[in-house]
Each structure stands twice: as structure tokens, then as C-alpha cells.
């Protein structure tokens, strides 16, 4: 519909004149009447009847077969770079129990030797701790006690021997000094007698009673006596000095024997106390050594366990990727699956996902087997993701958003397709099998 512009004068009340007022009132009446006419015609037109679409009773989705709990890929530990398979103990199709050895890596032999060494270190540390806790052996204590007795006996023996030496020296000194003093006394008497004789003969010579030779003979005797006395006194001083030095040395040896003996005896007693005592410091050191040895043994055993590849649960070997002598690649060693319970991983459109509930029944079909398989929904995913299972229809939308729904097959039906892991199937979920909330 096209509308005519309103004259600008009518938009400004100040420009209204007596002639324009009737025109304005007529326009208002005309517009009001048209609106009433249109409203009455709209009221006479009946509303269209909308027929509600029936609620869907099933949801279909593409999916694939998987063992319950998904496929498990056994691989070498990340720390085992360039690992090779030493032994492979299973073949494809074999059923294995939880904990059963599937393969052994080539480093297992070296790690087993490390475990043996670590166990020996633990035994050694335990023995050392027991030895510290028990203290010294009885034989060691007895031996050290005997050592104390030996040191004491040797000290006493050496002291007595040196004491006897000192006493002997003192006795010898006193004897020789006494003898020399007696000699000096005798010589002093002889000197005095010679002096008297010399004086008498000198007097006689002065009177002419004797000859000069007789006088000189007595003078010579006097000189000889005087010389012998001087020599005897010198010998006395020498004897005294000699024995004084020997006595000092003997006394020093005696004191040294006493001091050394006390020190040796004290050390021997301290050794006995140390042997007999269990010191807290030694105990803590031995306990720490044992704890470190146990930790090292646990680490060595853990390293060995990582080199022995085991099945994490009861399952079946689906595929082997590495055989003896081959490196373990990015695909791992083998795929395992719990084929005794098979599931369908169905990709339900995100718009249909709210209608799917745990416990609803489903039928599974595929060109790879005849008939239908039956199961029930056991889990509905919590995330929306892109579709990964592709329809064979080239016109199908390949960018759909889906939710993963897991359908557990009936045991008998699951066994029919136990060897068809990853087979693409079509799942039809019966929404009527459980009432909608």
C-alpha cells in the first residue's frame, strides 16, 4: 500500500485556519471508520487448524560394535624407549585372565638382575640393623674385657720392673758413693800422716840429722798422697753425677709407664663401653639405610613389572601389533576386549538424545549378519561431538552433532558378533519401551 504525504501545514497547529479545521475533522472521521471496518472483517476470518504431528516412537542411529568397556591397547611404558618384544605369550583370539602375562620386553632380564641386587641390599641392611640393635657379640665383649686385663697387667708389670731398676740404681749409687767416701777418708788419713812425716823429715834435715834425699823421699810421699786424695774426690763427684743422670732417666720411665698405662686402660674401657652400648644415632642410621634399601627394591620391582605386560582384566586378544624381536610402535603391542559382553556405540543426533533413556530396548541390524540383535541402553553420553560413523548414503550430512549412546547386547546375541569388533551397524532404539518423563 502507498501512503500520500500529509501537508506540512496540518502538522503545525499554529498554521490552522478556520478553513482547515473542517478538513482535519473529516480526515479523522475517515481514518477511524476505515479502522473499524478492517477490524470487523478480521474478526469474521476463521483461524487455520494446526494438526499436531505424532510423537516419534523410535530413534535410529549409526554405530559400531565394541567389546564392553571399550578396546584396551597394551603398550610399552613411556620410560621404555626403543623397547623390543622378547617373548609373546598369546595369539590373536586367545582369551586371557586379569593379570596374565601377555608379553615380556627385552629389558626385563636386566631389570630382574636389578631386583635381585636390590633384594640383597635389603638383606644386608636388615642384618646391619639387627647387629646394631643387638649390640656387640658376647665374644667381642669378652675379648675387649680381656684386652683391659692385659693392658692393666702390662702396666703393672712394666711399672714394677722399672721401679726395681730405679731402686737398683739408687742402691748401686749409695754403695759406690759410700765406698768412695771411705776411700777418700783413708786417703785423707794417709795425706795427714804423710804431711807429719814430711814436716818431721824437713826439721831433721834442717838440723843435719838426715840427708836431703831422705827429706825429698818424704816430700814425694806427701805429694803422692795429696794427688791420690784429689783423684778420689774427683771420682766421688763423677760417681754422683753419673748415677744422678741414670736415676732421673729411670724415674722418668717410671712416670711414663704410669701415665701411658692409665691412658691405655682408659681407652680400652671406653672401647668396651662403646661396643656394649647401642647408640641412638647408630640405630637411626641403620634404620634409614634399611628404609632406603627397601625403597630401592620397590622401585626396581616396579620397573620390572612395567617390562612385563599383563592383561588388566578378563578379555580376548583382538589384534597383535608387535611380535618377538620387533620394536613396540605407536600402535602398541596388542588390542584386548571383553568380547564376552558386546556393546554398540551408537551416535544419536543431539536433537534425539534427550529422548533416549537408560533401560530402553534396541534392535541392531547390519549386512554382515542375518536377523536382528537385541540389547538395551546402558549409558548415554554427556558430551556432544561431531559424528564419526559415516552413512553409505552420499547425500547424508557428514557434519552432524551427535551424542554417544552405549547399548549392551543380550549375551547370546553378543556371542554371535564377538569376532566383529568395529563393525558398523544400525541401531533402532524403542522409545516406547520406557515411558517418557
Short mmCIF file of C-alpha atoms in Angstrom, two decimals:
data_model
loop_
_atom_site.label_atom_id
_atom_site.label_comp_id
_atom_site.label_asym_id
_atom_site.label_seq_id
_atom_site.Cartn_x
_atom_site.Cartn_y
_atom_site.Cartn_z
CA UNK A 1 0.00 0.00 0.00
CA UNK A 2 1.21 3.52 -0.90
CA UNK A 3 0.53 6.49 1.50
CA UNK A 4 0.26 10.21 0.48
CA UNK A 5 2.28 12.79 2.32
CA UNK A 6 0.41 14.98 4.83
CA UNK A 7 0.59 18.73 4.04
CA UNK A 8 3.11 20.29 6.35
CA UNK A 9 0.68 22.97 7.41
CA UNK A 10 -1.50 20.38 9.07
CA UNK A 11 1.45 19.32 11.23
CA UNK A 12 1.76 22.79 12.79
CA UNK A 13 -1.32 23.81 14.91
CA UNK A 14 -0.34 27.46 14.68
CA UNK A 15 -0.93 27.39 10.94
CA UNK A 16 -4.50 26.02 11.29
CA UNK A 17 -7.15 28.43 9.99
CA UNK A 18 -10.91 28.38 10.02
CA UNK A 19 -10.89 26.70 6.62
CA UNK A 20 -8.54 23.92 7.55
CA UNK A 21 -10.28 22.79 10.73
CA UNK A 22 -13.23 21.09 8.96
CA UNK A 23 -10.82 19.37 6.63
CA UNK A 24 -8.88 17.95 9.58
CA UNK A 25 -12.01 16.70 11.33
CA UNK A 26 -13.11 14.93 8.17
CA UNK A 27 -9.80 13.18 7.85
CA UNK A 28 -10.03 11.91 11.41
CA UNK A 29 -13.51 10.53 10.84
CA UNK A 30 -12.44 8.85 7.63
CA UNK A 31 -9.43 7.12 9.24
CA UNK A 32 -11.46 5.93 12.23
CA UNK A 33 -14.12 4.44 10.08
CA UNK A 34 -11.61 2.54 7.99
CA UNK A 35 -10.01 1.02 11.07
CA UNK A 36 -13.36 -0.18 12.39
CA UNK A 37 -14.18 -1.73 9.02
CA UNK A 38 -10.87 -3.63 8.85
CA UNK A 39 -11.28 -4.95 12.41
CA UNK A 40 -14.68 -6.30 11.70
CA UNK A 41 -13.50 -8.12 8.60
CA UNK A 42 -10.55 -9.67 10.50
CA UNK A 43 -12.92 -10.95 13.15
CA UNK A 44 -15.01 -12.67 10.51
CA UNK A 45 -11.96 -14.68 9.06
CA UNK A 46 -11.64 -18.17 10.77
CA UNK A 47 -8.17 -19.24 12.27
CA UNK A 48 -6.42 -22.14 10.49
CA UNK A 49 -6.47 -25.54 12.30
CA UNK A 50 -2.95 -26.98 13.09
CA UNK A 51 -2.85 -30.77 13.27
CA UNK A 52 -0.10 -31.91 15.79
CA UNK A 53 2.48 -34.33 14.41
CA UNK A 54 2.64 -37.73 16.10
CA UNK A 55 5.49 -38.20 18.62
CA UNK A 56 8.33 -40.40 17.33
CA UNK A 57 8.37 -43.92 18.73
CA UNK A 58 11.91 -44.90 17.73
CA UNK A 59 15.30 -43.27 17.30
CA UNK A 60 17.73 -44.67 14.75
CA UNK A 61 21.45 -44.12 14.74
CA UNK A 62 24.60 -45.48 13.18
CA UNK A 63 27.18 -47.08 15.41
CA UNK A 64 29.83 -49.75 15.68
CA UNK A 65 30.39 -52.91 17.68
CA UNK A 66 32.85 -52.82 20.56
CA UNK A 67 33.62 -55.09 23.49
CA UNK A 68 32.16 -53.89 26.76
CA UNK A 69 34.46 -51.39 28.41
CA UNK A 70 35.96 -50.36 25.05
CA UNK A 71 39.03 -51.78 23.35
CA UNK A 72 42.19 -51.77 25.50
CA UNK A 73 45.53 -51.20 23.78
CA UNK A 74 48.52 -52.69 25.58
CA UNK A 75 51.65 -50.59 25.11
CA UNK A 76 55.18 -50.34 26.49
CA UNK A 77 55.68 -47.88 29.38
CA UNK A 78 56.76 -44.36 28.32
CA UNK A 79 60.12 -44.82 30.05
CA UNK A 80 60.93 -47.86 27.90
CA UNK A 81 62.13 -46.18 24.73
CA UNK A 82 63.10 -48.41 21.80
CA UNK A 83 61.67 -51.44 23.59
CA UNK A 84 61.55 -54.74 21.75
CA UNK A 85 59.38 -57.75 22.40
CA UNK A 86 61.41 -60.56 23.95
CA UNK A 87 58.55 -63.02 24.39
CA UNK A 88 54.93 -63.01 23.19
CA UNK A 89 52.78 -65.45 25.14
CA UNK A 90 49.42 -65.08 23.34
CA UNK A 91 47.97 -65.18 19.86
CA UNK A 92 45.03 -63.39 18.29
CA UNK A 93 41.76 -64.86 19.51
CA UNK A 94 43.19 -66.15 22.79
CA UNK A 95 41.27 -65.39 25.95
CA UNK A 96 43.31 -64.07 28.85
CA UNK A 97 42.65 -63.63 32.53
CA UNK A 98 43.24 -60.47 34.56
CA UNK A 99 46.94 -60.29 35.46
CA UNK A 100 48.01 -62.89 32.89
CA UNK A 101 51.33 -62.13 31.20
CA UNK A 102 50.82 -61.19 27.56
CA UNK A 103 54.34 -60.12 26.56
CA UNK A 104 57.79 -59.57 28.05
CA UNK A 105 60.05 -56.73 26.92
CA UNK A 106 63.75 -57.28 26.22
CA UNK A 107 64.77 -55.12 29.20
CA UNK A 108 63.09 -57.48 31.68
CA UNK A 109 66.25 -59.58 32.16
CA UNK A 110 68.33 -56.55 33.11
CA UNK A 111 65.62 -55.27 35.44
CA UNK A 112 65.28 -58.71 37.07
CA UNK A 113 69.00 -58.61 37.90
CA UNK A 114 68.50 -55.13 39.39
CA UNK A 115 65.69 -56.52 41.58
CA UNK A 116 67.97 -59.31 42.80
CA UNK A 117 70.71 -56.82 43.70
CA UNK A 118 68.21 -54.58 45.49
CA UNK A 119 66.89 -57.56 47.49
CA UNK A 120 70.44 -58.44 48.59
CA UNK A 121 70.97 -54.85 49.71
CA UNK A 122 67.78 -55.07 51.77
CA UNK A 123 69.06 -58.27 53.42
CA UNK A 124 72.38 -56.59 54.18
CA UNK A 125 70.68 -53.52 55.65
CA UNK A 126 68.40 -55.69 57.79
CA UNK A 127 71.41 -57.62 59.11
CA UNK A 128 73.20 -54.36 59.92
CA UNK A 129 70.15 -53.08 61.80
CA UNK A 130 69.85 -56.31 63.77
CA UNK A 131 73.53 -56.08 64.65
CA UNK A 132 73.12 -52.52 65.92
CA UNK A 133 70.02 -53.42 67.93
CA UNK A 134 71.68 -56.48 69.49
CA UNK A 135 74.88 -54.61 70.33
CA UNK A 136 78.26 -56.33 70.31
CA UNK A 137 78.59 -60.09 70.32
CA UNK A 138 79.40 -61.78 73.60
CA UNK A 139 82.74 -62.85 72.17
CA UNK A 140 83.61 -59.24 71.31
CA UNK A 141 82.72 -58.12 74.81
CA UNK A 142 84.81 -60.87 76.36
CA UNK A 143 87.71 -60.08 74.06
CA UNK A 144 87.62 -56.42 74.99
CA UNK A 145 87.41 -57.27 78.70
CA UNK A 146 90.47 -59.45 78.25
CA UNK A 147 92.19 -56.58 76.50
CA UNK A 148 91.52 -54.38 79.53
CA UNK A 149 93.04 -57.01 81.81
CA UNK A 150 96.07 -57.32 79.53
CA UNK A 151 96.62 -53.56 79.46
CA UNK A 152 96.35 -53.40 83.24
CA UNK A 153 98.71 -56.34 83.73
CA UNK A 154 101.25 -54.93 81.31
CA UNK A 155 101.10 -51.55 83.00
CA UNK A 156 101.61 -53.06 86.43
CA UNK A 157 104.42 -55.33 85.20
CA UNK A 158 106.26 -52.56 83.43
CA UNK A 159 105.86 -50.30 86.45
CA UNK A 160 107.22 -52.91 88.86
CA UNK A 161 110.14 -53.66 86.53
CA UNK A 162 111.04 -50.02 86.18
CA UNK A 163 110.61 -49.45 89.89
CA UNK A 164 113.09 -52.26 90.55
CA UNK A 165 115.51 -50.72 88.08
CA UNK A 166 115.27 -47.40 89.86
CA UNK A 167 115.75 -49.00 93.26
CA UNK A 168 118.77 -50.92 91.97
CA UNK A 169 120.34 -47.75 90.62
CA UNK A 170 119.78 -45.96 93.90
CA UNK A 171 121.32 -48.84 95.81
CA UNK A 172 124.31 -49.02 93.47
CA UNK A 173 124.79 -45.28 93.73
CA UNK A 174 124.66 -45.32 97.50
CA UNK A 175 127.08 -48.27 97.68
CA UNK A 176 129.61 -46.74 95.32
CA UNK A 177 129.35 -43.34 96.96
CA UNK A 178 129.87 -44.89 100.38
CA UNK A 179 132.89 -46.87 99.14
CA UNK A 180 134.37 -43.83 97.50
CA UNK A 181 133.82 -41.73 100.59
CA UNK A 182 135.61 -44.41 102.63
CA UNK A 183 138.50 -44.32 100.16
CA UNK A 184 138.63 -40.54 100.47
CA UNK A 185 138.66 -40.82 104.27
CA UNK A 186 141.52 -43.31 104.10
CA UNK A 187 143.43 -41.13 101.67
CA UNK A 188 142.82 -38.09 103.84
CA UNK A 189 144.34 -40.02 106.77
CA UNK A 190 147.30 -41.09 104.66
CA UNK A 191 147.73 -37.48 103.50
CA UNK A 192 147.75 -36.25 107.07
CA UNK A 193 150.29 -38.90 108.05
CA UNK A 194 152.46 -38.05 105.03
CA UNK A 195 152.28 -34.39 105.98
CA UNK A 196 153.51 -35.16 109.50
CA UNK A 197 156.35 -37.28 108.16
CA UNK A 198 157.33 -34.66 105.62
CA UNK A 199 157.38 -31.94 108.29
CA UNK A 200 159.43 -34.09 110.64
CA UNK A 201 161.94 -35.00 107.98
CA UNK A 202 162.23 -31.39 106.93
CA UNK A 203 163.02 -30.48 110.52
CA UNK A 204 165.62 -33.25 110.79
CA UNK A 205 167.16 -32.16 107.57
CA UNK A 206 167.41 -28.64 108.98
CA UNK A 207 169.48 -29.98 111.91
CA UNK A 208 171.62 -32.01 109.57
CA UNK A 209 170.45 -35.28 111.03
CA UNK A 210 169.34 -36.68 107.70
CA UNK A 211 170.32 -36.30 104.14
CA UNK A 212 168.47 -34.33 101.51
CA UNK A 213 167.44 -37.50 99.75
CA UNK A 214 165.68 -38.80 102.81
CA UNK A 215 163.85 -35.48 103.16
CA UNK A 216 162.86 -35.50 99.45
CA UNK A 217 161.54 -39.06 99.76
CA UNK A 218 159.00 -37.95 102.38
CA UNK A 219 158.12 -34.90 100.34
CA UNK A 220 157.39 -37.14 97.35
CA UNK A 221 155.25 -39.41 99.52
CA UNK A 222 153.26 -36.33 100.63
CA UNK A 223 152.71 -35.15 97.08
CA UNK A 224 151.57 -38.64 96.05
CA UNK A 225 149.07 -38.81 98.92
CA UNK A 226 147.72 -35.37 98.06
CA UNK A 227 147.28 -36.35 94.39
CA UNK A 228 145.52 -39.61 95.27
CA UNK A 229 143.08 -37.70 97.51
CA UNK A 230 142.29 -35.22 94.75
CA UNK A 231 141.67 -38.10 92.35
CA UNK A 232 139.42 -39.89 94.86
CA UNK A 233 137.32 -36.77 95.38
CA UNK A 234 137.03 -36.34 91.62
CA UNK A 235 135.87 -39.95 91.30
CA UNK A 236 133.27 -39.31 94.00
CA UNK A 237 131.85 -36.37 92.07
CA UNK A 238 131.81 -38.40 88.85
CA UNK A 239 130.03 -41.32 90.50
CA UNK A 240 127.44 -38.97 91.98
CA UNK A 241 126.81 -37.21 88.66
CA UNK A 242 126.60 -40.44 86.68
CA UNK A 243 124.07 -42.03 88.98
CA UNK A 244 122.08 -38.85 89.27
CA UNK A 245 121.51 -38.91 85.46
CA UNK A 246 120.61 -42.60 85.48
CA UNK A 247 118.17 -42.14 88.38
CA UNK A 248 116.47 -39.22 86.61
CA UNK A 249 116.01 -41.33 83.44
CA UNK A 250 114.69 -44.29 85.43
CA UNK A 251 112.25 -42.05 87.31
CA UNK A 252 111.05 -40.53 84.02
CA UNK A 253 110.48 -44.00 82.55
CA UNK A 254 108.54 -44.98 85.64
CA UNK A 255 106.31 -41.91 85.36
CA UNK A 256 105.80 -42.54 81.62
CA UNK A 257 104.80 -46.14 82.28
CA UNK A 258 102.27 -44.95 84.84
CA UNK A 259 100.81 -42.26 82.53
CA UNK A 260 100.76 -44.43 79.42
CA UNK A 261 99.23 -47.32 81.28
CA UNK A 262 96.42 -45.15 82.62
CA UNK A 263 95.69 -43.80 79.12
CA UNK A 264 95.67 -47.26 77.53
CA UNK A 265 93.45 -48.61 80.26
CA UNK A 266 91.02 -45.71 79.88
CA UNK A 267 90.86 -46.22 76.08
CA UNK A 268 90.26 -49.94 76.47
CA UNK A 269 87.42 -49.33 78.92
CA UNK A 270 85.88 -46.74 76.57
CA UNK A 271 86.03 -49.25 73.72
CA UNK A 272 84.23 -51.79 75.89
CA UNK A 273 81.53 -49.24 76.72
CA UNK A 274 81.14 -48.29 73.05
CA UNK A 275 80.84 -51.91 71.98
CA UNK A 276 78.30 -52.68 74.68
CA UNK A 277 76.22 -49.54 74.08
CA UNK A 278 73.51 -49.25 71.37
CA UNK A 279 73.71 -45.59 70.41
CA UNK A 280 70.52 -43.90 69.13
CA UNK A 281 72.48 -42.29 66.32
CA UNK A 282 73.78 -45.63 65.07
CA UNK A 283 70.27 -47.06 65.32
CA UNK A 284 68.76 -44.21 63.28
CA UNK A 285 71.45 -44.53 60.63
CA UNK A 286 70.86 -48.28 60.32
CA UNK A 287 67.09 -47.78 60.11
CA UNK A 288 67.50 -45.09 57.43
CA UNK A 289 69.79 -47.38 55.42
CA UNK A 290 67.19 -50.15 55.60
CA UNK A 291 64.36 -47.81 54.52
CA UNK A 292 66.43 -46.60 51.57
CA UNK A 293 67.24 -50.18 50.55
CA UNK A 294 63.54 -51.18 50.74
CA UNK A 295 62.53 -48.16 48.65
CA UNK A 296 65.17 -49.00 46.04
CA UNK A 297 63.93 -52.60 45.93
CA UNK A 298 60.33 -51.44 45.44
CA UNK A 299 61.41 -49.16 42.61
CA UNK A 300 63.40 -51.94 40.97
CA UNK A 301 60.43 -54.31 41.24
CA UNK A 302 58.10 -51.66 39.80
CA UNK A 303 60.48 -51.17 36.86
CA UNK A 304 60.49 -54.93 36.28
CA UNK A 305 56.68 -55.11 36.44
CA UNK A 306 56.47 -52.41 33.76
CA UNK A 307 58.62 -54.57 31.50
CA UNK A 308 56.19 -57.49 31.93
CA UNK A 309 52.99 -56.62 30.07
CA UNK A 310 49.86 -58.10 31.70
CA UNK A 311 46.18 -58.16 30.83
CA UNK A 312 44.33 -55.64 33.01
CA UNK A 313 41.15 -57.75 33.07
CA UNK A 314 39.50 -60.83 31.61
CA UNK A 315 39.37 -60.26 27.85
CA UNK A 316 40.20 -61.59 24.41
CA UNK A 317 43.17 -60.76 22.20
CA UNK A 318 41.74 -58.90 19.20
CA UNK A 319 44.89 -57.81 17.35
CA UNK A 320 48.66 -58.17 17.77
CA UNK A 321 50.87 -55.36 16.51
CA UNK A 322 54.37 -56.39 17.67
CA UNK A 323 55.99 -59.81 17.76
CA UNK A 324 59.26 -61.09 19.32
CA UNK A 325 62.25 -59.09 18.11
CA UNK A 326 60.16 -56.18 16.86
CA UNK A 327 60.11 -52.67 18.27
CA UNK A 328 56.94 -51.57 20.02
CA UNK A 329 55.47 -48.87 17.77
CA UNK A 330 52.82 -46.22 18.22
CA UNK A 331 50.06 -48.85 17.78
CA UNK A 332 51.23 -50.64 20.92
CA UNK A 333 51.60 -54.36 21.46
CA UNK A 334 48.06 -55.73 21.22
CA UNK A 335 44.37 -54.82 21.46
CA UNK A 336 42.22 -56.56 24.08
CA UNK A 337 38.47 -56.50 24.54
CA UNK A 338 35.81 -58.08 26.75
CA UNK A 339 34.10 -59.85 23.88
CA UNK A 340 32.01 -61.97 26.25
CA UNK A 341 29.96 -58.76 26.57
CA UNK A 342 29.48 -56.81 23.35
CA UNK A 343 28.12 -53.29 23.03
CA UNK A 344 27.05 -50.96 20.27
CA UNK A 345 28.41 -47.41 20.42
CA UNK A 346 25.54 -45.56 18.70
CA UNK A 347 25.87 -41.92 17.58
CA UNK A 348 22.45 -40.38 18.29
CA UNK A 349 21.69 -36.93 16.88
CA UNK A 350 21.83 -34.29 19.56
CA UNK A 351 18.19 -33.41 18.87
CA UNK A 352 17.13 -37.00 19.62
CA UNK A 353 19.46 -37.56 22.57
CA UNK A 354 17.08 -36.16 25.25
CA UNK A 355 14.54 -38.86 24.28
CA UNK A 356 16.94 -41.73 24.92
CA UNK A 357 16.97 -43.19 28.44
CA UNK A 358 18.91 -45.96 30.15
CA UNK A 359 16.93 -49.21 30.04
CA UNK A 360 15.23 -48.63 26.65
CA UNK A 361 15.46 -51.62 24.34
CA UNK A 362 17.09 -51.54 20.93
CA UNK A 363 17.48 -53.71 17.85
CA UNK A 364 20.69 -53.90 15.85
CA UNK A 365 21.00 -54.73 12.16
CA UNK A 366 23.81 -54.98 9.64
CA UNK A 367 24.54 -56.56 6.29
CA UNK A 368 27.34 -58.54 7.95
CA UNK A 369 24.95 -60.83 9.86
CA UNK A 370 21.46 -62.08 9.42
CA UNK A 371 18.48 -61.12 11.51
CA UNK A 372 18.48 -58.68 14.36
CA UNK A 373 20.39 -58.36 17.60
CA UNK A 374 18.72 -57.18 20.77
CA UNK A 375 20.06 -55.09 23.62
CA UNK A 376 19.29 -52.24 25.95
CA UNK A 377 20.71 -48.77 26.60
CA UNK A 378 23.23 -48.84 29.46
CA UNK A 379 24.71 -45.37 29.16
CA UNK A 380 24.00 -42.07 27.46
CA UNK A 381 26.89 -39.70 26.87
CA UNK A 382 27.24 -36.28 28.46
CA UNK A 383 29.02 -34.54 25.57
CA UNK A 384 28.00 -33.50 22.08
CA UNK A 385 30.61 -34.11 19.38
CA UNK A 386 30.94 -34.46 15.65
CA UNK A 387 29.73 -37.63 14.01
CA UNK A 388 32.47 -40.15 13.21
CA UNK A 389 30.44 -43.05 11.83
CA UNK A 390 29.66 -42.33 8.15
CA UNK A 391 26.50 -43.29 6.32
CA UNK A 392 26.89 -45.05 2.99
CA UNK A 393 24.36 -42.59 1.56
CA UNK A 394 26.45 -39.97 -0.29
CA UNK A 395 23.76 -37.34 0.31
CA UNK A 396 23.90 -37.76 4.10
CA UNK A 397 25.01 -34.82 6.24
CA UNK A 398 28.59 -35.52 7.40
CA UNK A 399 28.74 -32.67 9.91
CA UNK A 400 26.01 -33.76 12.31
CA UNK A 401 26.35 -33.24 16.06
CA UNK A 402 25.80 -36.45 17.99
CA UNK A 403 25.79 -37.91 21.50
CA UNK A 404 27.38 -41.30 22.18
CA UNK A 405 24.91 -43.91 23.49
CA UNK A 406 26.11 -47.39 24.56
CA UNK A 407 23.79 -50.35 24.02
CA UNK A 408 24.63 -53.64 25.76
CA UNK A 409 23.68 -56.67 23.61
CA UNK A 410 21.97 -59.70 25.05
CA UNK A 411 24.62 -62.34 25.96
CA UNK A 412 23.55 -64.79 23.27
CA UNK A 413 23.39 -62.08 20.61
CA UNK A 414 26.73 -60.68 21.76
CA UNK A 415 28.43 -64.01 21.19
CA UNK A 416 27.15 -64.04 17.62
CA UNK A 417 29.20 -60.93 16.83
CA UNK A 418 32.08 -61.37 19.31
CA UNK A 419 34.53 -61.52 16.40
CA UNK A 420 33.18 -58.44 14.62
CA UNK A 421 34.65 -55.62 16.69
CA UNK A 422 34.38 -52.20 14.94
CA UNK A 423 31.67 -53.45 12.58
CA UNK A 424 29.36 -50.59 11.53
CA UNK A 425 25.73 -51.30 12.43
CA UNK A 426 22.38 -49.55 12.60
CA UNK A 427 20.67 -49.22 15.97
CA UNK A 428 16.96 -48.65 16.43
CA UNK A 429 16.03 -47.57 19.95
CA UNK A 430 12.43 -48.20 21.04
CA UNK A 431 11.30 -45.08 22.90
CA UNK A 432 8.05 -46.78 23.98
CA UNK A 433 9.91 -49.48 25.93
CA UNK A 434 10.18 -46.99 28.81
CA UNK A 435 7.66 -44.18 29.45
CA UNK A 436 8.97 -40.70 28.76
CA UNK A 437 9.32 -38.48 31.84
#
